[in-house]
Short mmCIF file of C-alpha atoms in Angstrom, two decimals:
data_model
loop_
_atom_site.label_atom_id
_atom_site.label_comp_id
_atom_site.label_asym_id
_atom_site.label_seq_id
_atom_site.Cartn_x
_atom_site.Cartn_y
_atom_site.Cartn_z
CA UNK A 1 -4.21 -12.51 -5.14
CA UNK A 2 -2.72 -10.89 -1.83
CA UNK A 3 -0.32 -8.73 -3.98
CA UNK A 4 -3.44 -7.73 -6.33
CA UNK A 5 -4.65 -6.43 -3.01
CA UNK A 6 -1.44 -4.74 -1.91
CA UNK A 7 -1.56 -2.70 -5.34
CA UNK A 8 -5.43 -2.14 -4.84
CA UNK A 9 -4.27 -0.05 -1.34
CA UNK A 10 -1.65 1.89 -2.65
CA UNK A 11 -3.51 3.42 -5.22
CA UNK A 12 -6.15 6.80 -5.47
CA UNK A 13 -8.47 8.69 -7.66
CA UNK A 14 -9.73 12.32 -7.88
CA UNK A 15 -11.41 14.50 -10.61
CA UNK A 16 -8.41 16.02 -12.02
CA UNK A 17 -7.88 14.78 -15.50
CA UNK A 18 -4.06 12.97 -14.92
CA UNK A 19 -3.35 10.01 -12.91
CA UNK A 20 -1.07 11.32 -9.97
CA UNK A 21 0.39 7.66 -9.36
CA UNK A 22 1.27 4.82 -11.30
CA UNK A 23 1.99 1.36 -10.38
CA UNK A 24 3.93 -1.26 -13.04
CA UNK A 25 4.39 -4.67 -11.89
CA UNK A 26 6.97 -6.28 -14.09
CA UNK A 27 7.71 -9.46 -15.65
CA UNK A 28 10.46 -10.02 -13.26
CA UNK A 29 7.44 -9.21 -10.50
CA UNK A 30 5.17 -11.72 -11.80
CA UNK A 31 7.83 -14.44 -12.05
CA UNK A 32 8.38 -13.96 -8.21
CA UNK A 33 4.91 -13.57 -7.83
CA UNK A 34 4.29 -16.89 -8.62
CA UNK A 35 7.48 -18.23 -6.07
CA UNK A 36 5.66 -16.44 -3.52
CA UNK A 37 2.11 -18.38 -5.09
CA UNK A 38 3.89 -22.06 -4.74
CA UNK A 39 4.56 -21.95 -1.25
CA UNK A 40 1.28 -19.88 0.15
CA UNK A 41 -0.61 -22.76 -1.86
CA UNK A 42 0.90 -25.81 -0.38
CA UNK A 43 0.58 -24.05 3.03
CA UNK A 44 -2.71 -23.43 2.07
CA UNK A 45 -4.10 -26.58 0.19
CA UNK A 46 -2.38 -28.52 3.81
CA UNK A 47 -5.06 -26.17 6.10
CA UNK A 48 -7.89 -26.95 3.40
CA UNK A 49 -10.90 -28.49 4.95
CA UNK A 50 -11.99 -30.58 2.27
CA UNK A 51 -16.12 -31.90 2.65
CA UNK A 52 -17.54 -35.16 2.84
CA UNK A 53 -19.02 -36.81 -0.54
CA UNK A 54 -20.87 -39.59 -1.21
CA UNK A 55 -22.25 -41.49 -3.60
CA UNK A 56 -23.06 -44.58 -5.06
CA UNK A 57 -21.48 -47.12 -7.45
CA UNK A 58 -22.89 -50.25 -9.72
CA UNK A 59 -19.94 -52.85 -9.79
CA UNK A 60 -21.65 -55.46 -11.59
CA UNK A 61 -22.87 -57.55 -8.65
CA UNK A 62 -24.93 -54.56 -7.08
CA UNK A 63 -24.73 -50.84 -5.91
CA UNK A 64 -22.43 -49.89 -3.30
CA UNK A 65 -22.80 -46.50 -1.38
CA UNK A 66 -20.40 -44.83 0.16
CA UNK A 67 -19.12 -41.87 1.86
CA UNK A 68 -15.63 -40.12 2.69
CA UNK A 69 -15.06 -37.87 5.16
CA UNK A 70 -12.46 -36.59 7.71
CA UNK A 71 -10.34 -35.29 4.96
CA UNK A 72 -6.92 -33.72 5.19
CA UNK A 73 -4.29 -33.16 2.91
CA UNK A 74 -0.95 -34.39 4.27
CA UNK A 75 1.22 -33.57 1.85
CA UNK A 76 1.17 -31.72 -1.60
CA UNK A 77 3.96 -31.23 -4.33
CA UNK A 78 3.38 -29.14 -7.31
CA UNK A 79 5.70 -27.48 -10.14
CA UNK A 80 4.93 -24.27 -11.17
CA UNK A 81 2.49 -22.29 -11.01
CA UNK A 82 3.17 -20.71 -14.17
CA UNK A 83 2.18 -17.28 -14.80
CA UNK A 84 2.26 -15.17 -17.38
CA UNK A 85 0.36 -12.01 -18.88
CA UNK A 86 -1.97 -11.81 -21.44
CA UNK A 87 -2.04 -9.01 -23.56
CA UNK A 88 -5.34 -6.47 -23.25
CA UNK A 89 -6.65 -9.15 -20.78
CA UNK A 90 -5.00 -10.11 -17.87
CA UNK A 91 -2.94 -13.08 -16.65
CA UNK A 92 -2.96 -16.89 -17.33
CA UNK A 93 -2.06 -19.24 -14.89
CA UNK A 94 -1.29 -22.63 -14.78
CA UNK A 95 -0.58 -25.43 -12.47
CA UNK A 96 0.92 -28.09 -13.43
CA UNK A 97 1.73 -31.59 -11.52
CA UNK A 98 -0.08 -30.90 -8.44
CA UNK A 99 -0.15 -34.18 -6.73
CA UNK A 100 -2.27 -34.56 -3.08
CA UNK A 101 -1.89 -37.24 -0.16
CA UNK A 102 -5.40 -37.19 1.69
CA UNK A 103 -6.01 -38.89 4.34
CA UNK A 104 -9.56 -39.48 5.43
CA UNK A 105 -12.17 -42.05 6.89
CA UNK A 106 -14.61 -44.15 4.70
CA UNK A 107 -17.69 -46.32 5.16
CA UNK A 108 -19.69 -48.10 2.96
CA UNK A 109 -23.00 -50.01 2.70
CA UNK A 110 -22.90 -52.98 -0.02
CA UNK A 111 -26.65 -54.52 0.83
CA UNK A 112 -26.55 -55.60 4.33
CA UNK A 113 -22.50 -54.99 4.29
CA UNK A 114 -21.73 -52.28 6.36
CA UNK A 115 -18.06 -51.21 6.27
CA UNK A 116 -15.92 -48.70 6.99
CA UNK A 117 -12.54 -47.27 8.18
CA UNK A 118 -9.69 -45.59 7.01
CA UNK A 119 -7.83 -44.66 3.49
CA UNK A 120 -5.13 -43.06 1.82
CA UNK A 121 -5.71 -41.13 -1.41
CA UNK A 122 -3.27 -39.79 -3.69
CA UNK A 123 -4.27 -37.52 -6.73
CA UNK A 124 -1.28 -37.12 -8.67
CA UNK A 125 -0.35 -34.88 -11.88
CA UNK A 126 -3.51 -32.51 -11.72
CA UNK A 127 -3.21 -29.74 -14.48
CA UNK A 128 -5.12 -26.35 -13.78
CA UNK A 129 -5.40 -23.76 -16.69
CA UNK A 130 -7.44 -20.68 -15.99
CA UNK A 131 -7.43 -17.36 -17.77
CA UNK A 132 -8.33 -14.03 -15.44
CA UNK A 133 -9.39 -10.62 -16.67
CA UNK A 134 -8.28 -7.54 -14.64
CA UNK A 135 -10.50 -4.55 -15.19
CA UNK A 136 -11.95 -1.80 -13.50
CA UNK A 137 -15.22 -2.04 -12.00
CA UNK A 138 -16.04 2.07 -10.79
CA UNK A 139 -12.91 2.69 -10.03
CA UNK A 140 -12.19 -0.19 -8.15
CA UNK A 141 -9.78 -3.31 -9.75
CA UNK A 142 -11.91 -5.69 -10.56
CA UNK A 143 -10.89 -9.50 -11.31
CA UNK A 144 -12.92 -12.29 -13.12
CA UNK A 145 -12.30 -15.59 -14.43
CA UNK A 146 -12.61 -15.66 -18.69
CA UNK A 147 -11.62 -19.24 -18.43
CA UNK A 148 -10.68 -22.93 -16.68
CA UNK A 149 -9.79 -26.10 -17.55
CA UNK A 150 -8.28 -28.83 -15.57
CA UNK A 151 -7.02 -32.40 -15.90
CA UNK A 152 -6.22 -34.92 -13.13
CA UNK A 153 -3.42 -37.80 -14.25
CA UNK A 154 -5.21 -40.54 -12.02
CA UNK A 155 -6.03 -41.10 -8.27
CA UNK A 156 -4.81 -44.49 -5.87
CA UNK A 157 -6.74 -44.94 -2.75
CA UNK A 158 -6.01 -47.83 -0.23
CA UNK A 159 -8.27 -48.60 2.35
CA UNK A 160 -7.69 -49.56 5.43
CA UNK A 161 -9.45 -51.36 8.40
CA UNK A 162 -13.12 -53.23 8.51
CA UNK A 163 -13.04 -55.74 6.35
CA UNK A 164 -11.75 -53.26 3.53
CA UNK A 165 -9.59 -56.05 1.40
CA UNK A 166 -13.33 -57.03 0.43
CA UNK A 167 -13.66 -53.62 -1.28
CA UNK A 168 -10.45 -53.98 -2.64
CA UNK A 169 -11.15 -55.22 -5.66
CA UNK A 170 -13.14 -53.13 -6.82
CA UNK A 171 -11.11 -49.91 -6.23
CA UNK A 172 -10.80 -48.98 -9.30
CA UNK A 173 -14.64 -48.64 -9.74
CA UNK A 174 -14.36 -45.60 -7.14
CA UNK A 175 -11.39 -44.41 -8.27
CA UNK A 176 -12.82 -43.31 -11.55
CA UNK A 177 -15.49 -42.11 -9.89
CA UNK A 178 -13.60 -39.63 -7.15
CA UNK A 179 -11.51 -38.78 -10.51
CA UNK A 180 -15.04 -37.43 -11.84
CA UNK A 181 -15.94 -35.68 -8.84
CA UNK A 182 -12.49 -33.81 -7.75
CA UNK A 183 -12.56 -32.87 -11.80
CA UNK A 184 -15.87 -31.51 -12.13
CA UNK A 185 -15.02 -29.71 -8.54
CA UNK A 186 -12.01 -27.75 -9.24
CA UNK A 187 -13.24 -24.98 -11.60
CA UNK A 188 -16.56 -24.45 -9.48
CA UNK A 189 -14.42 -24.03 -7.07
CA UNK A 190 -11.50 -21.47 -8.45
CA UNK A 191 -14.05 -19.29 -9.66
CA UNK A 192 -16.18 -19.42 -6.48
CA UNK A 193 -12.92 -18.48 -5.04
CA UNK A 194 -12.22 -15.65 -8.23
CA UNK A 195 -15.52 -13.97 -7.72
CA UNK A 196 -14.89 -14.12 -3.57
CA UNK A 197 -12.38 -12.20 -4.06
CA UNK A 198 -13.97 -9.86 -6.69
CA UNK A 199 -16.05 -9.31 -4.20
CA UNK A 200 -13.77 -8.17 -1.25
CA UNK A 201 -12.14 -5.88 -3.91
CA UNK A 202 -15.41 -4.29 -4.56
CA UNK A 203 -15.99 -3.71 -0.59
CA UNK A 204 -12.61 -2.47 0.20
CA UNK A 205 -12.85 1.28 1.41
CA UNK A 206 -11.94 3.70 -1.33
CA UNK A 207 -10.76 6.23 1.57
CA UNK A 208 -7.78 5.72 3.26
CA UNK A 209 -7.24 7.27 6.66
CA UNK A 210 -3.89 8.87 6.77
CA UNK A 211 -4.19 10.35 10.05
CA UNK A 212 -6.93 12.31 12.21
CA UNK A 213 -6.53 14.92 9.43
CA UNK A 214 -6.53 13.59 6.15
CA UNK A 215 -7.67 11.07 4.09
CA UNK A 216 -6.28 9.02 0.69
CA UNK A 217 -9.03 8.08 -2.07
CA UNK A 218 -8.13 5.36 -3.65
CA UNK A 219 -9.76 4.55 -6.82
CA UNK A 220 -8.78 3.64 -10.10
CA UNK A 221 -9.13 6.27 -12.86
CA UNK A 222 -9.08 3.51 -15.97
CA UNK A 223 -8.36 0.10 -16.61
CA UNK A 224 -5.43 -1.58 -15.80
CA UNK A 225 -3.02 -1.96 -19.28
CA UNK A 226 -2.04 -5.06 -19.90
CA UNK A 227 0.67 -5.65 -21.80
CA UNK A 228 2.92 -8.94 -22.66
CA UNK A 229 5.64 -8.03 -20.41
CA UNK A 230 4.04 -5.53 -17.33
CA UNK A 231 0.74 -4.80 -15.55
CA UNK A 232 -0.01 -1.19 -14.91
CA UNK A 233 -2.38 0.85 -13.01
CA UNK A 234 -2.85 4.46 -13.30
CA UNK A 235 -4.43 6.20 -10.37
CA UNK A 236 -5.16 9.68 -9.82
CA UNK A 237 -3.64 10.54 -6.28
CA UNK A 238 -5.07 13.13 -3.93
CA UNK A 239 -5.33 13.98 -0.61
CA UNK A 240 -8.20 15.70 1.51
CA UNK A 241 -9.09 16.95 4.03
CA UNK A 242 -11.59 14.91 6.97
CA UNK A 243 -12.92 18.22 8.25
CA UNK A 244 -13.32 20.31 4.92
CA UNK A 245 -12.73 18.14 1.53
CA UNK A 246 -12.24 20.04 -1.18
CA UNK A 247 -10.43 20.31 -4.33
CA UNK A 248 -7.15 22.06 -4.73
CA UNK A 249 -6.55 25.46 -7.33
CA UNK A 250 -4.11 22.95 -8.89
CA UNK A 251 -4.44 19.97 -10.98
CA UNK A 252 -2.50 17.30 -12.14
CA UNK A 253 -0.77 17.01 -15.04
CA UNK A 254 0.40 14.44 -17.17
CA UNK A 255 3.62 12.33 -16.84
CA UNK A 256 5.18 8.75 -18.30
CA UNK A 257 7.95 7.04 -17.36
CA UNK A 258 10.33 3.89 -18.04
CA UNK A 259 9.48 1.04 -15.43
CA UNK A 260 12.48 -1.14 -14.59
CA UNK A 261 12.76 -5.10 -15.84
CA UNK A 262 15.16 -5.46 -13.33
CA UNK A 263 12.04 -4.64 -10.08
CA UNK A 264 9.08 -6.50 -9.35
CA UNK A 265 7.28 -2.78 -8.86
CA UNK A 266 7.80 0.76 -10.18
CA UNK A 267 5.90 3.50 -8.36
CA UNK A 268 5.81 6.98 -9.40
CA UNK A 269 3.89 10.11 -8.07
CA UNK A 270 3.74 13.28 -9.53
CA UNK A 271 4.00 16.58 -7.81
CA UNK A 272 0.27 16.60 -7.72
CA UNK A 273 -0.22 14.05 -4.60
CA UNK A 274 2.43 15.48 -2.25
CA UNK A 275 1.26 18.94 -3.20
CA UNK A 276 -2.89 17.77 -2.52
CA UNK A 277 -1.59 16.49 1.15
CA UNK A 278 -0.38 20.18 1.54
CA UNK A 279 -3.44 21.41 0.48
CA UNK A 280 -5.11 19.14 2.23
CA UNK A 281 -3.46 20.09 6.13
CA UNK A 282 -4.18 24.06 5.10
CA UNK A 283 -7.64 22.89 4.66
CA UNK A 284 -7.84 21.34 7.96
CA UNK A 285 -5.51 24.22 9.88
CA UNK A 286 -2.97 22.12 10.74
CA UNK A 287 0.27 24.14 9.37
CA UNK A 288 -0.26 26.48 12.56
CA UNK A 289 1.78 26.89 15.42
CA UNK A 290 2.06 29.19 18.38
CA UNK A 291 5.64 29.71 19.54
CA UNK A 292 6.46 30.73 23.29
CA UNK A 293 9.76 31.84 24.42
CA UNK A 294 9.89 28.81 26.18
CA UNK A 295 10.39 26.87 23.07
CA UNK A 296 12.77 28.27 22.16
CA UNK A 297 16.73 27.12 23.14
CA UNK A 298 18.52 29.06 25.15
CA UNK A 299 21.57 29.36 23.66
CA UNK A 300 19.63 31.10 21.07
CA UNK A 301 20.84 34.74 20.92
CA UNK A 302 17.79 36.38 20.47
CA UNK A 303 14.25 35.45 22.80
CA UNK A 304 10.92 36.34 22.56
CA UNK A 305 10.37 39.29 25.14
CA UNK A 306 10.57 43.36 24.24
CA UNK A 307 13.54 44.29 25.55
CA UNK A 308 15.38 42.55 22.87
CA UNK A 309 13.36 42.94 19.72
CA UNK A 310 13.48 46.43 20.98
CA UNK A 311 16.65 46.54 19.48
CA UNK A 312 14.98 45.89 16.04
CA UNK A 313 11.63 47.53 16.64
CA UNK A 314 11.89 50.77 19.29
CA UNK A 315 8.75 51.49 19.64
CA UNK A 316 8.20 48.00 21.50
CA UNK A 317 10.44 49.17 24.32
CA UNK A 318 8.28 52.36 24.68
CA UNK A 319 4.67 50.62 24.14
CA UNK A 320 5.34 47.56 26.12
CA UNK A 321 8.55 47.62 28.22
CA UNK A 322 10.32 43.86 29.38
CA UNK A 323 7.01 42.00 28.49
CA UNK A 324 6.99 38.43 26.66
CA UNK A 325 6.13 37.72 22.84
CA UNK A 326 4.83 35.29 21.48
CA UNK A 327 3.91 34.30 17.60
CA UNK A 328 1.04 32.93 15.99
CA UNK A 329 3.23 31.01 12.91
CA UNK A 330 0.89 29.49 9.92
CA UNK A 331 1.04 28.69 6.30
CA UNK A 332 -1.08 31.50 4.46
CA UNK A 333 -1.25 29.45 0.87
CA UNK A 334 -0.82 26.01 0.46
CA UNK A 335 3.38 24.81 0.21
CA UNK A 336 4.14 23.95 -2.80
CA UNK A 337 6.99 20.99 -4.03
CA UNK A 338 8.34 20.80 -7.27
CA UNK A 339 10.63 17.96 -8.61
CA UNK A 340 13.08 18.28 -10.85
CA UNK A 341 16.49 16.22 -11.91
CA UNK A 342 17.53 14.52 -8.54
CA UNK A 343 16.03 17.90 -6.40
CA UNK A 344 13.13 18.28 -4.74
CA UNK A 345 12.00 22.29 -4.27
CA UNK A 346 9.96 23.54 -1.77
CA UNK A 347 8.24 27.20 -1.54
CA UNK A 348 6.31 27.62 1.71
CA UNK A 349 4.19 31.16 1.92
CA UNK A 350 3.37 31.67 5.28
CA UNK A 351 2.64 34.43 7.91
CA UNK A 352 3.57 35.66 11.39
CA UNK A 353 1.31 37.15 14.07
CA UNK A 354 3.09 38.67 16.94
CA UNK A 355 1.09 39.37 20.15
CA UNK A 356 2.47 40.74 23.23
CA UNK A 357 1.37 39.01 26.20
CA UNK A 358 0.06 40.63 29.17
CA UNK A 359 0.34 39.81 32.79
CA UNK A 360 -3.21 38.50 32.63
CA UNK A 361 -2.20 36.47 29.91
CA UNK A 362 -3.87 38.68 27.32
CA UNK A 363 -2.57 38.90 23.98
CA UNK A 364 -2.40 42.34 22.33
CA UNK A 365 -1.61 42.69 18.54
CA UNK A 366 1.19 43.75 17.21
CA UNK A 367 1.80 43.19 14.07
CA UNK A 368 1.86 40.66 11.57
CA UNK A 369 4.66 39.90 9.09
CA UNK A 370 4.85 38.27 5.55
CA UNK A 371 7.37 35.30 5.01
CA UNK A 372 8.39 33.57 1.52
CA UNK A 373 10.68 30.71 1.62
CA UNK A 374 12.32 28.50 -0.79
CA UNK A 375 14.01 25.59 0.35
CA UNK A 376 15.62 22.54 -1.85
CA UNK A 377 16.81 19.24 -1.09
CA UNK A 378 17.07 15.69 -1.88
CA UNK A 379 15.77 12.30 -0.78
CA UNK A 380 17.12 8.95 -1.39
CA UNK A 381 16.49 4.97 0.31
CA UNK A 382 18.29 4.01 2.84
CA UNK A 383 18.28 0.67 4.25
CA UNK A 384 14.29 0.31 3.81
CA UNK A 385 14.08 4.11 5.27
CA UNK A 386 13.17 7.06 3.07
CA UNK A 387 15.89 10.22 4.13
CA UNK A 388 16.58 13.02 2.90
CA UNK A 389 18.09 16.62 3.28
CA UNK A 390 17.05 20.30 2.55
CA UNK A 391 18.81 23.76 2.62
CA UNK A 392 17.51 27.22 2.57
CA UNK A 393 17.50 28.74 -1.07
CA UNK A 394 16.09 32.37 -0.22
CA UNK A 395 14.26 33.85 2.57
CA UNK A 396 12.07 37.38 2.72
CA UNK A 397 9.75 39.21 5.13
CA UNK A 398 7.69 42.24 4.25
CA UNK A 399 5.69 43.72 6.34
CA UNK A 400 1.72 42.89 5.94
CA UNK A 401 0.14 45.25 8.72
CA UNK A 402 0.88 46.74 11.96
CA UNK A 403 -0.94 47.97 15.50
CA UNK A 404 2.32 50.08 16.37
CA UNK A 405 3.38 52.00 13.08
CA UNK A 406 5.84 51.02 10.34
CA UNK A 407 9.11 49.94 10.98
CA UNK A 408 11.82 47.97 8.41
CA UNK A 409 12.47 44.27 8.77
CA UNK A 410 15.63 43.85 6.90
CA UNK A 411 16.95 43.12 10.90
CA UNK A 412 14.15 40.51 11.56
CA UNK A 413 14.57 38.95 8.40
CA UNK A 414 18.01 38.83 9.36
CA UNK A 415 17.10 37.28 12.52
CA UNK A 416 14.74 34.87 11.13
CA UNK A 417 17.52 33.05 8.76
CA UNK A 418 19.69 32.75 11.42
CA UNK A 419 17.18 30.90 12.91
CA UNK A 420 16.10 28.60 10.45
CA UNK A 421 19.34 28.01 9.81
CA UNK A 422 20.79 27.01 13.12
CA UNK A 423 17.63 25.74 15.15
CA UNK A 424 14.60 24.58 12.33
CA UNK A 425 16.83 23.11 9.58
CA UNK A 426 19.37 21.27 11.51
CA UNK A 427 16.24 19.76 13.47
CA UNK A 428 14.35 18.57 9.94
CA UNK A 429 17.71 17.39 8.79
CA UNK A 430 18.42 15.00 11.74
CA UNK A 431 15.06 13.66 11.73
CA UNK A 432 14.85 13.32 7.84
CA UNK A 433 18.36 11.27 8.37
CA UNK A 434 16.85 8.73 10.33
CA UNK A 435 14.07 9.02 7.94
CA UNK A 436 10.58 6.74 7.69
CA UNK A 437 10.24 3.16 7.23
CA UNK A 438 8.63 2.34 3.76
CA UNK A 439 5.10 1.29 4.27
CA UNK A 440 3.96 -2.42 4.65
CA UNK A 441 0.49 -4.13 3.58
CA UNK A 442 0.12 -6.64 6.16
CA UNK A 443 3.19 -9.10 5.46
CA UNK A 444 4.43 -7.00 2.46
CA UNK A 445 7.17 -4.90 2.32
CA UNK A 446 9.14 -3.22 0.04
CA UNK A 447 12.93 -3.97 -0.74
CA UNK A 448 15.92 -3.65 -2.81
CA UNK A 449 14.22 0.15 -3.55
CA UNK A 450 16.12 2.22 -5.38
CA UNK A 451 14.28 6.36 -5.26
CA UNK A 452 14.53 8.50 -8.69
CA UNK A 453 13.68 12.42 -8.81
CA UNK A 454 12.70 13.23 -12.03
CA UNK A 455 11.18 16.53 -14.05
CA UNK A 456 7.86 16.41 -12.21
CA UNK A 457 7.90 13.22 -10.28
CA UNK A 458 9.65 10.72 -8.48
CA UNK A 459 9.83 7.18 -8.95
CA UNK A 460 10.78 4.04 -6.86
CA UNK A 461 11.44 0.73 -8.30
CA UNK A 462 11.66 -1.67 -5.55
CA UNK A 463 11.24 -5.67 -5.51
CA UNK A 464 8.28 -6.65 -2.81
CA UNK A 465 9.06 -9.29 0.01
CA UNK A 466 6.28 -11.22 1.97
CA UNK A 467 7.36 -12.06 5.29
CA UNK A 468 5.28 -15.10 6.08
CA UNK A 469 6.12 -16.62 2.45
CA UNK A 470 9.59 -16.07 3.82
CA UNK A 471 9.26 -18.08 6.85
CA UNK A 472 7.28 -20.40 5.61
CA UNK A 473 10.00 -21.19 2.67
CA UNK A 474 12.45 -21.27 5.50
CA UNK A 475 10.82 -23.61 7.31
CA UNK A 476 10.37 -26.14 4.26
#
């Protein structure tokens, strides 16, 4: 149920016609799956709070009531739970020698008998069999049971204290009776549980902050396939923006790819969602910077003042003699990535406003240039880190308008390439070394990922490792 949830938040929707993500969980995944389900259930059934019951019993001399409460589990043992997918529906699981130790206080009333004290009860070889559909409920995964069935091998309780060895005897009148009850309790209660969590599927937000600027929404664009060996999701994946949402002048198109046996999980994402996350920081103005000459390193040969872009542009020497520059850099069309066999391209249109700055602080206009870049690189996993590289492939400026006449640029754009490549790339490059950490749902995290760039998207297959269920297996 927790890793339903984890898929639930890592997937999105939009209006474009293609899913931009897809999520398999394999065969392989669903046999750890249900490692990971044998030890979160014993810790789980041993926290249970179990209710009091009562009831009453004919045992041939008269009726006896009684009552148990104070219940705890103490210990639990179980083999399995076995689970396995069901074609076109969803999954079956089954549990299957599930045996309890309870310990708990009783009292009874036998006429003018009153009794009570303390007991052990042991159900032993309980057999679960339920059947759950996976669908999609507007977009949202939706999970309901089709199906359950249980069976409990037999149950031993031993009192203790009062003057319990009267009630001895007659323990096996109210052991086929607790029998009765804990059976006709335990599919009530796994689909009260199913449709719980049905429900907290339904209420889960369906936009996921990313940062102050832009948001994920995540819902399901058909549903789920489910096949006799995998589980998959497709999800259409865009980005947008918190201050101005809107749809890019691209869509998504369609892709299909191989999952691997070998991984719990295969994720891939088309060009489409890193592209709508550019598109989505244009809408919100957030490729923009203003660069000062004191930003600049100063080793750098050339610096943003007059004199020396004088050198390039005269008339600045003449029009504005020894004063400081500085440039209004933003993206003037959204970035575009491209994948393609183990390379990631990247063409970034943007646009440079130069302004001299006056004493006053004033900025006047000067002139604004035109810059197309092409950059390409590669990414790969690391140690649990995504990293990756990138060169420049081509850089040009043109001209786009000017306050102080024409002049040519072939010596700025000269300049400029210099300085991407000895101050901006080297910078991305050392930080994309170190890379980021591959996201976590709570106690989730992904492992053993392997990254593939294919024509038009990349894909990760990676094996998914709960923390807690690690500890807690350590511990037992």
């Amino acid at each position: 149920m927790q890793l339903v949830i984890f898929f639930l938040m890592i997937l999105t929707h939009t209006y474009a016609d293609y899913p931009a993500l897809k999520a398999v969980l394999s065969e392989k995944g669903l046999r750890d799956v249900s490692q990971m389900m044998a030890v979160w259930m014993q810790s789980k059934l041993k926290s249970i709070k179990i209710p009091e019951f009562r009831g009453e019993k004919d045992i041939g001399i008269g009726t006896v009531d009684y009552v148990f409460s104070n219940m705890q589990v103490g210990q639990c043992s179980m083999s399995g739970p076995s689970i396995e997918f069901v074609k076109g529906t969803g999954v079956s699981v089954e549990i299957s020698q599930l045996s309890l130790a309870i310990k708990g206080r009783w009292a009874t009333k036998f006429g003018i008998i009153h009794d009570g004290g303390s007991f052990d009860l042991a159900v032993y070889n309980i057999k679960i069999q339920t059947l759950l559909e996976l669908g999609d409920d507007a977009g949202r995964l939706s999970i309901t049971t089709i199906s359950c069935s249980n069976d409990i091998g037999g149950v031993h309780i031993q009192f203790y204290g009062g003057a319990s060895i009267l009630f001895q005897p007659f323990v096996k009148h109210f052991s086929g009776e607790i029998s009765g009850i804990i059976h006709m309790k335990i599919c009530p209660a796994i689909q009260q549980a199913i449709s719980e969590l049905d429900m907290n599927l339904q209420k889960k937000p369906v936009n996921i902050p990313m940062d102050q600027y832009i948001y994920l929404s995540i819902l399901l664009t058909s549903s789920p396939a489910v096949t006799d060996q995998s589980f998959e999701l497709d999800i259409k994946g865009e980005f947008y923006s918190n201050s101005s949402p809107s749809e890019p002048p691209f869509s998504a198109s369609k892709f299909d790819f191989q999952y691997a046996e070998n991984y719990m999980l295969s994720l891939a994402a088309s060009e489409f969602l890193i592209n709508s996350a550019a598109y989505a920081y244009l809408s919100s103005e957030v490729l923009q910077i203003n660069i000062k000459d004191n930003m600049i390193p100063k080793s750098f040969p050339i610096h943003l003042n007059t004199s020396q872009f004088g050198a390039l542009i005269p008339q600045l020497r003449t029009l504005y003699p020894n004063m400081e520059i500085q440039v209004h850099l933003y993206a003037s069309k959204t970035p575009l990535f491209s994948f393609s066999s183990e390379n990631i391209d990247v063409y970034v249109p943007a646009a440079a406003k130069f302004s001299v700055v006056k004493p006053d602080g004033m900025l006047v206009p000067l002139f604004r240039l035109d810059v197309a870049g092409s950059f390409s690189g590669s990414a790969l996993i690391d140690n649990k880190h995504l990293t990756g590289a990138f060169k420049m492939k081509n850089l040009t400026l043109t001209l786009g308008s000017s306050e102080i006449g024409d002049f040519k640029t072939a010596g700025l754009e000269q300049m400029v390439v210099i300085a991407v490549n000895m101050f901006v790339l080297p910078k991305l490059n050392d930080y994309l070394k170190t890379g980021f950490l591959l996201p976590t749902l709570q106690s989730f995290s992904l492992i053993n990922s392997k990254l593939l760039i294919k024509n038009g998207f990349m894909v990760i297959f990676t094996d998914v490792e709960d923390s807690w269920i690690v500890s807690m297996t350590t511990k037992v």
